[in-house]
mmCIF file with all atom_site columns, C-alpha atoms and ligand atoms in Angstrom:
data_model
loop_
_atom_site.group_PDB
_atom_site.id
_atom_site.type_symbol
_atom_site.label_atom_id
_atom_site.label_alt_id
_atom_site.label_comp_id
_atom_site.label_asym_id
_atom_site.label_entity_id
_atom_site.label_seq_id
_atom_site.pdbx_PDB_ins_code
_atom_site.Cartn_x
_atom_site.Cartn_y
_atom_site.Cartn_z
_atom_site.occupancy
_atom_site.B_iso_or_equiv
_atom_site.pdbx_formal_charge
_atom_site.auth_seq_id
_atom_site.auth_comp_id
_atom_site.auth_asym_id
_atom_site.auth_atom_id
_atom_site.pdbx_PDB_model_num
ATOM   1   C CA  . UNK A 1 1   ? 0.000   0.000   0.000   1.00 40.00 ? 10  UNK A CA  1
ATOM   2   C CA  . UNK A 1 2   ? 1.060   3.119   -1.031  1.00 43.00 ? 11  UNK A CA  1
ATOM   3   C CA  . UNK A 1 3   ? 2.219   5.865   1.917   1.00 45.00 ? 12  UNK A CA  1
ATOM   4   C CA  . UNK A 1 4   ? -0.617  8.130   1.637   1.00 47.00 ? 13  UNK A CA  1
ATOM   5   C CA  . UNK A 1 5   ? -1.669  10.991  4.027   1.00 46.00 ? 14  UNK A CA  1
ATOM   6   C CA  . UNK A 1 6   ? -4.801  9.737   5.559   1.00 47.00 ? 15  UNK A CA  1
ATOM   7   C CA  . UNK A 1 7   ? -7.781  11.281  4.802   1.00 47.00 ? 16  UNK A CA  1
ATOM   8   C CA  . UNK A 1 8   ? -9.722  11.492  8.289   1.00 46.00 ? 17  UNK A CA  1
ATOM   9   C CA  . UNK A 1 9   ? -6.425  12.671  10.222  1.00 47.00 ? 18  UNK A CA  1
ATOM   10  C CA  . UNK A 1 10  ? -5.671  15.901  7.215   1.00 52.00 ? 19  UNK A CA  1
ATOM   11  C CA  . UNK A 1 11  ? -6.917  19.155  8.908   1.00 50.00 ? 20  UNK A CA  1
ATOM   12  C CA  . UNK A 1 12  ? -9.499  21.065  7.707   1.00 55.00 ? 21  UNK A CA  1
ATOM   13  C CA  . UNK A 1 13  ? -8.838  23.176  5.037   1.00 52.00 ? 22  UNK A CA  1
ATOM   14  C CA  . UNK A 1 14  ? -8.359  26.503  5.994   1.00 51.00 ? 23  UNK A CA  1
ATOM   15  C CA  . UNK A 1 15  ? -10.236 29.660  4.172   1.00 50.00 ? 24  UNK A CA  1
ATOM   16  C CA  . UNK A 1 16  ? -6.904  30.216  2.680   1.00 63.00 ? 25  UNK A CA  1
ATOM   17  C CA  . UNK A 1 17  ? -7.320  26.790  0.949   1.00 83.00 ? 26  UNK A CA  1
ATOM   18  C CA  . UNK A 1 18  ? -6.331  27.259  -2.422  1.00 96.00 ? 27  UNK A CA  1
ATOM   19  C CA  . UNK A 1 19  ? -8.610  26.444  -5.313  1.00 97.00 ? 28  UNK A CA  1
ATOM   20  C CA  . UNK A 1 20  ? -8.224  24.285  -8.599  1.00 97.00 ? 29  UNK A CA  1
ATOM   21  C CA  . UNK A 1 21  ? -10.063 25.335  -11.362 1.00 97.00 ? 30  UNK A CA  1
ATOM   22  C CA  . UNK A 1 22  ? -10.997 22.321  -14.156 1.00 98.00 ? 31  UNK A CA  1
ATOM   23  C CA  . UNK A 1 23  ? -10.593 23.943  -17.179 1.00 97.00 ? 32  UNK A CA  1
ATOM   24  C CA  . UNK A 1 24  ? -13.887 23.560  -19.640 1.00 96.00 ? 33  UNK A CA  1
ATOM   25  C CA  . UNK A 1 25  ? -12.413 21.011  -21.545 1.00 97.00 ? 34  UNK A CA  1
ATOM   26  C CA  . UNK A 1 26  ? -11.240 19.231  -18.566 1.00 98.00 ? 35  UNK A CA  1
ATOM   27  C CA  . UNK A 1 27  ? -12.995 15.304  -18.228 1.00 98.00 ? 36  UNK A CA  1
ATOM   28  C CA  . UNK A 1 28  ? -12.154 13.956  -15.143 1.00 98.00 ? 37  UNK A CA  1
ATOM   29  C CA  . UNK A 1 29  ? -12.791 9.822   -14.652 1.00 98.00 ? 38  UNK A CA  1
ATOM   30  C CA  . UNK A 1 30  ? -12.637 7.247   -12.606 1.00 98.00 ? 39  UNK A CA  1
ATOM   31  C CA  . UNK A 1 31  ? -14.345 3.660   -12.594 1.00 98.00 ? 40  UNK A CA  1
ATOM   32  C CA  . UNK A 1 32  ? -14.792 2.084   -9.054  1.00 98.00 ? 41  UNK A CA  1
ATOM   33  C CA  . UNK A 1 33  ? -15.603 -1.773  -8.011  1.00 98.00 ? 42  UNK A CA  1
ATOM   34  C CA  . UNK A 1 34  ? -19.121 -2.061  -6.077  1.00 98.00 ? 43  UNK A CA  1
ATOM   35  C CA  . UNK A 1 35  ? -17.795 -0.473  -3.109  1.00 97.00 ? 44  UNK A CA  1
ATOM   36  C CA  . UNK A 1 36  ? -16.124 2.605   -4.652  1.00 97.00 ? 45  UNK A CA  1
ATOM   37  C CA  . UNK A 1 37  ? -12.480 1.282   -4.659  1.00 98.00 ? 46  UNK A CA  1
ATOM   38  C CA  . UNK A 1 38  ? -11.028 2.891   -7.349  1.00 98.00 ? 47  UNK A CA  1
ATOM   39  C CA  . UNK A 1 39  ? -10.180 0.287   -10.466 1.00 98.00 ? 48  UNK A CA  1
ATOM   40  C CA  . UNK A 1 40  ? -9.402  3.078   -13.237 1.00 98.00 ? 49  UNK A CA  1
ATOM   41  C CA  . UNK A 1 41  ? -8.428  6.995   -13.088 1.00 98.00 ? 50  UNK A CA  1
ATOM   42  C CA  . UNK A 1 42  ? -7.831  8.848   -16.690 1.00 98.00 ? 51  UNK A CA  1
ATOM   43  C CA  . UNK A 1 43  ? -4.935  11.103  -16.532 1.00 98.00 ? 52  UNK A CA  1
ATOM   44  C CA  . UNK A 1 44  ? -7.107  14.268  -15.822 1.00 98.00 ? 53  UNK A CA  1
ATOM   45  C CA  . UNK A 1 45  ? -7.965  12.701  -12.363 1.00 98.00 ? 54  UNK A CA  1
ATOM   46  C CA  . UNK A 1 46  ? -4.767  12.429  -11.494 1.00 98.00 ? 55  UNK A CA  1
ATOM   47  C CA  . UNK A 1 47  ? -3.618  15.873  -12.551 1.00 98.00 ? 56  UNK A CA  1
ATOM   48  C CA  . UNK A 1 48  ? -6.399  17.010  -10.822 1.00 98.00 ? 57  UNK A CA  1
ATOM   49  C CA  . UNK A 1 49  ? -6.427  15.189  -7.593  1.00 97.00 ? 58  UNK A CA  1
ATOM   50  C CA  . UNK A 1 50  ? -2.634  16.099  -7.446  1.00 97.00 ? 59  UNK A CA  1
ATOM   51  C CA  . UNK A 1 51  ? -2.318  12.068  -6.755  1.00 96.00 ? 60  UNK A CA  1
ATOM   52  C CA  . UNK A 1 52  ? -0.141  9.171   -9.092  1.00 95.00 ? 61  UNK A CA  1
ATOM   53  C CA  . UNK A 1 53  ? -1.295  5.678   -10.202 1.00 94.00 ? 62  UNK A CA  1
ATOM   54  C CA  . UNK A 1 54  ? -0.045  3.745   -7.404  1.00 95.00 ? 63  UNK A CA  1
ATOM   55  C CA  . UNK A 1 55  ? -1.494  6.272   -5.040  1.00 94.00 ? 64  UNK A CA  1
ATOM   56  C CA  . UNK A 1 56  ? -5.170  6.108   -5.742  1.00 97.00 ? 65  UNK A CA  1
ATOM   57  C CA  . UNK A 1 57  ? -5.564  2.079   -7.434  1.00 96.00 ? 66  UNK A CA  1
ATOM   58  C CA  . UNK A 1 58  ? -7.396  0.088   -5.229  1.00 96.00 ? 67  UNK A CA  1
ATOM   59  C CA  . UNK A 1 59  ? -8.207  2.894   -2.897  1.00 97.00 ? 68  UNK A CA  1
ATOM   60  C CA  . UNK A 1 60  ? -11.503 3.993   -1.115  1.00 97.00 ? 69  UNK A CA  1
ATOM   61  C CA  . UNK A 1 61  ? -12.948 7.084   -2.979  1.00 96.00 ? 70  UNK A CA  1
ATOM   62  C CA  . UNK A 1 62  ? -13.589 9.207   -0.416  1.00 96.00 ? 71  UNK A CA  1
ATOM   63  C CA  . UNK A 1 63  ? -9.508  9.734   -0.728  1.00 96.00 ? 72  UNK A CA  1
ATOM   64  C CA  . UNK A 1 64  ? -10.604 13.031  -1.892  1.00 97.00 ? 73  UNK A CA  1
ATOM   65  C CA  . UNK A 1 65  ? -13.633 13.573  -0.020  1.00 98.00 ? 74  UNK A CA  1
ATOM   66  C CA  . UNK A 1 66  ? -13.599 17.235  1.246   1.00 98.00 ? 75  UNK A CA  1
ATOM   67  C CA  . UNK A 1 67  ? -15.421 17.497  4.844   1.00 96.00 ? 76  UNK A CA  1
ATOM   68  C CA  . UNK A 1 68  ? -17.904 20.520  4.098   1.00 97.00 ? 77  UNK A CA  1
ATOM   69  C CA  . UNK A 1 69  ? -19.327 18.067  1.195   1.00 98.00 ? 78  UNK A CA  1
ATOM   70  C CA  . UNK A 1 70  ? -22.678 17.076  3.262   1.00 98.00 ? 79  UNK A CA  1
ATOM   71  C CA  . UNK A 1 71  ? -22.982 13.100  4.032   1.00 98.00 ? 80  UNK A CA  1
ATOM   72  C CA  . UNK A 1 72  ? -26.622 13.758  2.535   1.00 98.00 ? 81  UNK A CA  1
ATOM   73  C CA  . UNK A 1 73  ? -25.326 14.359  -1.069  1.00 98.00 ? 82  UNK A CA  1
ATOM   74  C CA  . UNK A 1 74  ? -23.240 10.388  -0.989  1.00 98.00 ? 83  UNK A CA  1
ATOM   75  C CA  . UNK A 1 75  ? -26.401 9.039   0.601   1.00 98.00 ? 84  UNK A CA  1
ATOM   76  C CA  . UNK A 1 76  ? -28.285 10.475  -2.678  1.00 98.00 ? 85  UNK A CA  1
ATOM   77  C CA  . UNK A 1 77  ? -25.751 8.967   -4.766  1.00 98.00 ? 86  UNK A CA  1
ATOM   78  C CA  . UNK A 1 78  ? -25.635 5.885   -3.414  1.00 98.00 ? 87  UNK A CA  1
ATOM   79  C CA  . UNK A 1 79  ? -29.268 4.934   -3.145  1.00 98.00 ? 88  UNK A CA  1
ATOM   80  C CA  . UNK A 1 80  ? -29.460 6.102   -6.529  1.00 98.00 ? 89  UNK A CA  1
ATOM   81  C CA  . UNK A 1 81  ? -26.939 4.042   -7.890  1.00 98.00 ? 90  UNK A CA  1
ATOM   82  C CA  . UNK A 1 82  ? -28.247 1.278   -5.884  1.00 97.00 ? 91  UNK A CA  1
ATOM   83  C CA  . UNK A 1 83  ? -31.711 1.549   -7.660  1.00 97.00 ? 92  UNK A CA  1
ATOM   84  C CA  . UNK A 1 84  ? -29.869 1.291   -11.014 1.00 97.00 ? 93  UNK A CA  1
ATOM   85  C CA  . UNK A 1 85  ? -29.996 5.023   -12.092 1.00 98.00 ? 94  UNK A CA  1
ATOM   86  C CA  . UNK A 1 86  ? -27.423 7.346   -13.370 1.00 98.00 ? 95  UNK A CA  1
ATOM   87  C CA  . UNK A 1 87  ? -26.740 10.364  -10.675 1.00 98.00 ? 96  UNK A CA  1
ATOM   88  C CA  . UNK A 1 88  ? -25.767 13.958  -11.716 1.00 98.00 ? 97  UNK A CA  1
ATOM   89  C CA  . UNK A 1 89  ? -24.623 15.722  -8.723  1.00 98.00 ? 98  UNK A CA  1
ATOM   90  C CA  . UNK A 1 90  ? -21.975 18.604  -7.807  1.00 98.00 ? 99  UNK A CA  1
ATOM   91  C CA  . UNK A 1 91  ? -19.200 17.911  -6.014  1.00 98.00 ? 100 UNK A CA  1
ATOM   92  C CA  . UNK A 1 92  ? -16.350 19.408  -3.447  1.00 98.00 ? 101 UNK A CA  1
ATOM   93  C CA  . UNK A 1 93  ? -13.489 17.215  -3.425  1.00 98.00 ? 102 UNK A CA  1
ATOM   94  C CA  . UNK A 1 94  ? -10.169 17.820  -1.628  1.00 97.00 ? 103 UNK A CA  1
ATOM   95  C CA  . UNK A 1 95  ? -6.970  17.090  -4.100  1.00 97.00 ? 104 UNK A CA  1
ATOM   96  C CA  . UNK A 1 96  ? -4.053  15.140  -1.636  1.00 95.00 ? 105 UNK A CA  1
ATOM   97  C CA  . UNK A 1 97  ? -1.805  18.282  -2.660  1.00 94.00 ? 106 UNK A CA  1
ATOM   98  C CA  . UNK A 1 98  ? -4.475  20.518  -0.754  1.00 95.00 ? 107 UNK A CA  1
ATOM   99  C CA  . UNK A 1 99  ? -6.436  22.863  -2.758  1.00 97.00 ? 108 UNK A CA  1
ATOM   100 C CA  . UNK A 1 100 ? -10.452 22.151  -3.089  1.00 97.00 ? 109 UNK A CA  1
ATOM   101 C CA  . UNK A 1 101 ? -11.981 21.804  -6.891  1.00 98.00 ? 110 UNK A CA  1
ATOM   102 C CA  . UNK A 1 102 ? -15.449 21.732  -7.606  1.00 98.00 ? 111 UNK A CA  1
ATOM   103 C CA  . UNK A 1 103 ? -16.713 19.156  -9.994  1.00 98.00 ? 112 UNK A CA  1
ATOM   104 C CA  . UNK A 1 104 ? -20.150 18.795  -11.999 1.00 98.00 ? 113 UNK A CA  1
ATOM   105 C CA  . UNK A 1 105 ? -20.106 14.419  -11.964 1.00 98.00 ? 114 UNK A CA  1
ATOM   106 C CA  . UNK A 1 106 ? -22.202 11.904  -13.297 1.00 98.00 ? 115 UNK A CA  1
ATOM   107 C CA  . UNK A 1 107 ? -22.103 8.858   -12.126 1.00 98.00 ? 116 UNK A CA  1
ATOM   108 C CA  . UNK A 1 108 ? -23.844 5.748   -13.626 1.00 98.00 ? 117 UNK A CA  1
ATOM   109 C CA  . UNK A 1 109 ? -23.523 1.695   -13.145 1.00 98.00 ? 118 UNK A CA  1
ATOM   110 C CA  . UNK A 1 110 ? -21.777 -0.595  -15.315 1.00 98.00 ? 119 UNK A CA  1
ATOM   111 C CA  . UNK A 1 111 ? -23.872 -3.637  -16.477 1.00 98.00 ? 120 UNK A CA  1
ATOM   112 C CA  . UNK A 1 112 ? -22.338 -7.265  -17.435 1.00 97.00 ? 121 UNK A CA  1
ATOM   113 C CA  . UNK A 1 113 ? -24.378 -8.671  -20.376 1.00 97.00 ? 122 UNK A CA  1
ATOM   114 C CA  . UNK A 1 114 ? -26.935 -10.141 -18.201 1.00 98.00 ? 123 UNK A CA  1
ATOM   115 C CA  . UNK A 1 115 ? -27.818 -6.728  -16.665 1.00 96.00 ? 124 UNK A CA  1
ATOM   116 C CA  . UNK A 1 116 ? -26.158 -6.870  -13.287 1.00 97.00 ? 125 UNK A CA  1
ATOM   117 C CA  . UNK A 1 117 ? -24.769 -4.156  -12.331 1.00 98.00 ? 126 UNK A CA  1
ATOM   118 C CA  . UNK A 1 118 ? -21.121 -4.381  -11.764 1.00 98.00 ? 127 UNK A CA  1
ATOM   119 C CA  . UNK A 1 119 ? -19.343 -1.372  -10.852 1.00 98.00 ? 128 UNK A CA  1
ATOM   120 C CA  . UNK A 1 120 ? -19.438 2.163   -11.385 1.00 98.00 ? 129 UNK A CA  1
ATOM   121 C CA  . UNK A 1 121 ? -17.767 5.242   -13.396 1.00 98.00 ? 130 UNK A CA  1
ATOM   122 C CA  . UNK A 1 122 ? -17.927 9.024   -13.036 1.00 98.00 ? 131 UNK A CA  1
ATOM   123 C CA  . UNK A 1 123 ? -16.734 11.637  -15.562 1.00 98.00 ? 132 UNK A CA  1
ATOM   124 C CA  . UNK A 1 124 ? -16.962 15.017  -14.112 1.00 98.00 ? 133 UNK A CA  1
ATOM   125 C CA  . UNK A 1 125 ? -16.689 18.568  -15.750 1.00 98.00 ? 134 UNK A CA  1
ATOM   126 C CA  . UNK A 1 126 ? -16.303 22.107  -14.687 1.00 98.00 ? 135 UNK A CA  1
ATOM   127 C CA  . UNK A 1 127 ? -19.636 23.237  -13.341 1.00 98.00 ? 136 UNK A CA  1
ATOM   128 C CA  . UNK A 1 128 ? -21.033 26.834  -14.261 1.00 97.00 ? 137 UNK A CA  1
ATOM   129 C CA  . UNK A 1 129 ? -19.452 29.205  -11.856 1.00 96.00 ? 138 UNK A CA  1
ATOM   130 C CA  . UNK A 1 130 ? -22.575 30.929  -11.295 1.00 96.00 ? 139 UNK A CA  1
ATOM   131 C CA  . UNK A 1 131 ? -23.986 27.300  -9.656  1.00 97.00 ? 140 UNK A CA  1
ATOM   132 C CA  . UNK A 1 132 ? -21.347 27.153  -7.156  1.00 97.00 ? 141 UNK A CA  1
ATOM   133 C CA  . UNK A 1 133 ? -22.469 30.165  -4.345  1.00 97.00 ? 142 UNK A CA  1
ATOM   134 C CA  . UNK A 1 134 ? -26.215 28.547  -4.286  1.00 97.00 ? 143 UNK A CA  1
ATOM   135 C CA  . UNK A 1 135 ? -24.572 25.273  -3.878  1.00 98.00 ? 144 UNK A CA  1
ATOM   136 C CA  . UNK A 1 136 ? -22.179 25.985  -1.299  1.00 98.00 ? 145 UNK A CA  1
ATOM   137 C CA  . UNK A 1 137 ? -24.886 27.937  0.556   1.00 98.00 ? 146 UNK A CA  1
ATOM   138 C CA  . UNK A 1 138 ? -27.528 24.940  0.364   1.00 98.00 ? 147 UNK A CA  1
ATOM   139 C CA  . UNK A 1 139 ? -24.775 22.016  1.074   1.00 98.00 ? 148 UNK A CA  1
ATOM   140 C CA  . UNK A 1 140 ? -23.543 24.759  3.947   1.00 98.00 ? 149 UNK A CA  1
ATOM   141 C CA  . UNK A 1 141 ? -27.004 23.918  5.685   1.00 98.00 ? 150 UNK A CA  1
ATOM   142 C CA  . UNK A 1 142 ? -26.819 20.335  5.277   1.00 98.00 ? 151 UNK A CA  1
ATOM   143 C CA  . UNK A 1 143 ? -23.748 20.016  6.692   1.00 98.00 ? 152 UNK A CA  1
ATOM   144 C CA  . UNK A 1 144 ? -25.109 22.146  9.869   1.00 98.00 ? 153 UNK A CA  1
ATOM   145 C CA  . UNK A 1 145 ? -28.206 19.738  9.991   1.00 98.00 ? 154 UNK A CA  1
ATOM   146 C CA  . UNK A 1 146 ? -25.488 16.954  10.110  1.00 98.00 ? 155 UNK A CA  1
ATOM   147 C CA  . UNK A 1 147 ? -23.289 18.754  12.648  1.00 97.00 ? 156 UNK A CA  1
ATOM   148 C CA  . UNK A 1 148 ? -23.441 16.221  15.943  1.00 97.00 ? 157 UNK A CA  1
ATOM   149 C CA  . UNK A 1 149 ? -25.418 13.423  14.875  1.00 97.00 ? 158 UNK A CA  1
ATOM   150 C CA  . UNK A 1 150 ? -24.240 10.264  14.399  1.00 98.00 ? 159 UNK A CA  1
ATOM   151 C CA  . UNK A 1 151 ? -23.204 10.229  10.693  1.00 97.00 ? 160 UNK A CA  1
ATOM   152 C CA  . UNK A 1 152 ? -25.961 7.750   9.205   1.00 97.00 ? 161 UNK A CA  1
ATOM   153 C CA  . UNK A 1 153 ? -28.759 9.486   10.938  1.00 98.00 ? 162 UNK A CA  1
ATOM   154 C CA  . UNK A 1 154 ? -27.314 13.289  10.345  1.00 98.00 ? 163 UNK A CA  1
ATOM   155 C CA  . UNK A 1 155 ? -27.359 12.149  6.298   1.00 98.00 ? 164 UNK A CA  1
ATOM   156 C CA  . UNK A 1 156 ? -30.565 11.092  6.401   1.00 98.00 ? 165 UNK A CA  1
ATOM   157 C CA  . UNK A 1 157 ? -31.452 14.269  8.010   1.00 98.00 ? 166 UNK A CA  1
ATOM   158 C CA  . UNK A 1 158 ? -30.079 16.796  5.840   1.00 98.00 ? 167 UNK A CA  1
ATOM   159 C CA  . UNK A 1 159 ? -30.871 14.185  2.607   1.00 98.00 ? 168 UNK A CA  1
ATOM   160 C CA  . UNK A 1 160 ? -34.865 14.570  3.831   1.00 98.00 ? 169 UNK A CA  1
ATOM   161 C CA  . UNK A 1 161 ? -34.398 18.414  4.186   1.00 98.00 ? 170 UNK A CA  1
ATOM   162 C CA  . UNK A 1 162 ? -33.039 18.775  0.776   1.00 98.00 ? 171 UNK A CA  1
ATOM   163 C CA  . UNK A 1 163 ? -35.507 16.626  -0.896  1.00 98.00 ? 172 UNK A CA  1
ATOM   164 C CA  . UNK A 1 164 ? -38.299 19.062  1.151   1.00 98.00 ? 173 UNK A CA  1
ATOM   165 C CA  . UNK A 1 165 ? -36.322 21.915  0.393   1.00 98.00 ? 174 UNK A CA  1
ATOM   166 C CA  . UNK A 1 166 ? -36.045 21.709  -3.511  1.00 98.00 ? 175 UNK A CA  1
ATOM   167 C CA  . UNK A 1 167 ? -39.298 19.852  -3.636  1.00 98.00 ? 176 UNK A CA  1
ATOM   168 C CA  . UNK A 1 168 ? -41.436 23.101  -2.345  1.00 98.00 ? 177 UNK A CA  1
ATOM   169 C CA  . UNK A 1 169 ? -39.680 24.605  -5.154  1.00 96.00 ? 178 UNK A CA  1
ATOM   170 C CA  . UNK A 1 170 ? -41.368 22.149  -7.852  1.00 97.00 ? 179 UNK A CA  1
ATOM   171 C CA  . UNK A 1 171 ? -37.875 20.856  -8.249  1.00 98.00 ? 180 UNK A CA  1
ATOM   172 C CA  . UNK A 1 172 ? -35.902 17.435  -7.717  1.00 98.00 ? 181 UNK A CA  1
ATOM   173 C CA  . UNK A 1 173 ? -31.958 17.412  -7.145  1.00 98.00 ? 182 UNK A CA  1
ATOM   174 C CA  . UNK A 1 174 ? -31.195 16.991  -10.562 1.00 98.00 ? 183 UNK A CA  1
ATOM   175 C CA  . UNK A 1 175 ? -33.845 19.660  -12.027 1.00 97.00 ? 184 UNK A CA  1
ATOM   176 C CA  . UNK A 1 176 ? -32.277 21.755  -9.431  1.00 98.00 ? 185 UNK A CA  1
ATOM   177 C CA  . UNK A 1 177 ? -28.673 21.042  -11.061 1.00 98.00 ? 186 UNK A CA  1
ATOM   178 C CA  . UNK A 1 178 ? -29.689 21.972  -14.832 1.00 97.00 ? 187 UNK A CA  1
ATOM   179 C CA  . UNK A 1 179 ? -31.735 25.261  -13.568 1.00 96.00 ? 188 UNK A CA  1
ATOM   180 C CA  . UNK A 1 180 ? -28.536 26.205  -11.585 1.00 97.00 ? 189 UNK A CA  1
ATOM   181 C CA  . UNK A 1 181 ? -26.610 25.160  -15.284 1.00 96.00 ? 190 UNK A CA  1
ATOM   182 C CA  . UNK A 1 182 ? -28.697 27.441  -17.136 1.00 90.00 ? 191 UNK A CA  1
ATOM   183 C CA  . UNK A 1 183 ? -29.964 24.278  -19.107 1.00 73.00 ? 192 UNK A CA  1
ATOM   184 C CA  . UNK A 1 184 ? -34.313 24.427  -17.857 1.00 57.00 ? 193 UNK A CA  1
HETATM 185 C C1  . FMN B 2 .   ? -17.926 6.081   -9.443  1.00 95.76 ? 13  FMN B C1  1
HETATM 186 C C2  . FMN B 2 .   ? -17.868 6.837   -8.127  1.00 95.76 ? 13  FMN B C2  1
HETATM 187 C C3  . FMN B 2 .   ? -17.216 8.064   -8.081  1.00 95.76 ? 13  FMN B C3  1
HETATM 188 C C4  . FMN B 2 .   ? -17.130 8.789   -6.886  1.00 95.76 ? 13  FMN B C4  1
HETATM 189 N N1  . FMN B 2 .   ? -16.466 9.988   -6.889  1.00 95.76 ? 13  FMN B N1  1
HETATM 190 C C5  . FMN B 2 .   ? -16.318 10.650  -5.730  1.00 95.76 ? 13  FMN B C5  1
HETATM 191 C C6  . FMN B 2 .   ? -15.590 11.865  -5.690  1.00 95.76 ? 13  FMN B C6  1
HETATM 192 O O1  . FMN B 2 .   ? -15.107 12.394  -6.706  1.00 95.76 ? 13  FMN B O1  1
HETATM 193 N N2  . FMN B 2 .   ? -15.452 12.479  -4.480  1.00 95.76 ? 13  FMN B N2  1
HETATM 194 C C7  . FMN B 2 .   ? -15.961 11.961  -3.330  1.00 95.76 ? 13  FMN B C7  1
HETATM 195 O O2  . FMN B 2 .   ? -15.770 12.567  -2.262  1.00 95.76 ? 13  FMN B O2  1
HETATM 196 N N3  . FMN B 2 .   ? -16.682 10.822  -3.349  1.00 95.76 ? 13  FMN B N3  1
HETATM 197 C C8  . FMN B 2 .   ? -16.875 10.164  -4.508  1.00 95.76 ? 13  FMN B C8  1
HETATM 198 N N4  . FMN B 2 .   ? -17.608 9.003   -4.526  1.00 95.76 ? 13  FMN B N4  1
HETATM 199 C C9  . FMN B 2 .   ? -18.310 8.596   -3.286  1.00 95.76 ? 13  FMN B C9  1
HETATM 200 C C10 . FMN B 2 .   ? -17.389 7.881   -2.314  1.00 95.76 ? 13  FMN B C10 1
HETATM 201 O O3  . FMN B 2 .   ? -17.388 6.497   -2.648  1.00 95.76 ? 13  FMN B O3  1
HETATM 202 C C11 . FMN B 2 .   ? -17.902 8.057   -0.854  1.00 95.76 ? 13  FMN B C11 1
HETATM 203 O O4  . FMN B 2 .   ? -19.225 7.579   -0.746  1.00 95.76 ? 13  FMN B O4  1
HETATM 204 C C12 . FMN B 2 .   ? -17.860 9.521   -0.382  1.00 95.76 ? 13  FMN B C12 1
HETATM 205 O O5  . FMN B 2 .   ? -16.586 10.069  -0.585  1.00 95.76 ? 13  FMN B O5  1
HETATM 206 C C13 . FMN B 2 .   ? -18.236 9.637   1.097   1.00 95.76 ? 13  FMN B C13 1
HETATM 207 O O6  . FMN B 2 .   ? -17.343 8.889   1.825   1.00 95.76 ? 13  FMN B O6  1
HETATM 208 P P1  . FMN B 2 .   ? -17.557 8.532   3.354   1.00 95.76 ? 13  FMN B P1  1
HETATM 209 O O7  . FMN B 2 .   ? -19.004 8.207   3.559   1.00 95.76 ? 13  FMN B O7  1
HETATM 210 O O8  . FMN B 2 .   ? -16.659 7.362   3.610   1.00 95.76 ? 13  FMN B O8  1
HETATM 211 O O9  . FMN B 2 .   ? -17.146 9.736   4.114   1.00 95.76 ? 13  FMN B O9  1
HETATM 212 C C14 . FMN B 2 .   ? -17.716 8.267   -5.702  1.00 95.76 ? 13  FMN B C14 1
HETATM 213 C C15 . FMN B 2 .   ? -18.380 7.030   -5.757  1.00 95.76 ? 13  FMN B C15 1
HETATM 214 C C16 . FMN B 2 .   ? -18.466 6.329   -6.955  1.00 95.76 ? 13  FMN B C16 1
HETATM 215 C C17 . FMN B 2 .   ? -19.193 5.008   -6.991  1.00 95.76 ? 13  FMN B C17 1
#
């Protein structure tokens, strides 16, 4: 195993956290096996994620989880990918060299011939820069809904608030992330 810092004992990024910009024709991928253990990571990734080969085969995604990305948002992910669907969502991710980058990803499942799902893969792009204040501000309250529950429960929480939130608006997540694109 490669020596890697490890992600739960980094320190929070400070405000003077740099950032890293994708550029628009930026793709970033990974596949992952059924648990997210990363299998495959283009050369974007690892560019972007400031990480090599060695250092991110095999490993856990949330490598480059940033901690003011709310549990709620994975939860979403996951028990969409579990039903079978394809997931848009934005993304905060922490690269190992430090500075945060914002990332629009879609995520879908693989399928073996028979249909069973068996693993997944996420390319990511820039997201508009105009999306990324609202989304801060709305995954900012998540995370405070979160704040001192046990981490299950406190995704559940903020995932049900979110799905209240956007629904008085008429919208689901993903409507919510093409109006913020400029795309409904
Ligand atoms: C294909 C795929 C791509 C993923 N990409 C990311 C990513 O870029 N950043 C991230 O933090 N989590 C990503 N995840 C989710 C992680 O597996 C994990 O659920 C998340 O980082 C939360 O980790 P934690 O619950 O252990 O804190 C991805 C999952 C899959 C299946």
């Amino acid at each position: 195993m490669p020596a890697l810092t490890d992600v739960q004992t980094r320190p929070h990024p400070t405000e003077a956290a740099t950032e890293r910009r994708l550029a628009p024709d930026d793709l970033v991928v990974t596949k992952t096996d059924l648990r997210g253990h990363i299998t495959y990571a283009n050369e974007t990734f690892l560019r972007v994620s400031g990480a090599s080969e060695t250092e991110v085969a095999g490993r856990a995604h949330n490598l480059i989880r940033h901690p003011d990305m709310p549990g709620g948002v994975f939860r979403l992910m996951w028990d969409t990918l579990g039903a079978g669907e394809e997931i848009f969502a934005y993304v905060l991710n922490r690269a190992i060299d430090g500075p945060f980058y914002w990332v629009l990803a879609h995520v879908t499942p693989t399928r073996d011939r028979s249909g069973a799902v068996v693993a997944y893969h996420s390319t990511r792009r820039a997201p508009s820069r105009d999306a990324i204040p609202p989304v801060r501000d709305l995954y900012a309250r998540m995370r405070e809904l979160e704040r001192g529950r046990p981490r299950r429960e406190g995704a559940e929480a903020s995932l049900a608030w979110l799905t209240e939130h956007l629904d008085s608006q008429g919208l689901s997540y993903e409507e919510w992330l093409w109006s913020l694109e400029g795309d409904l």
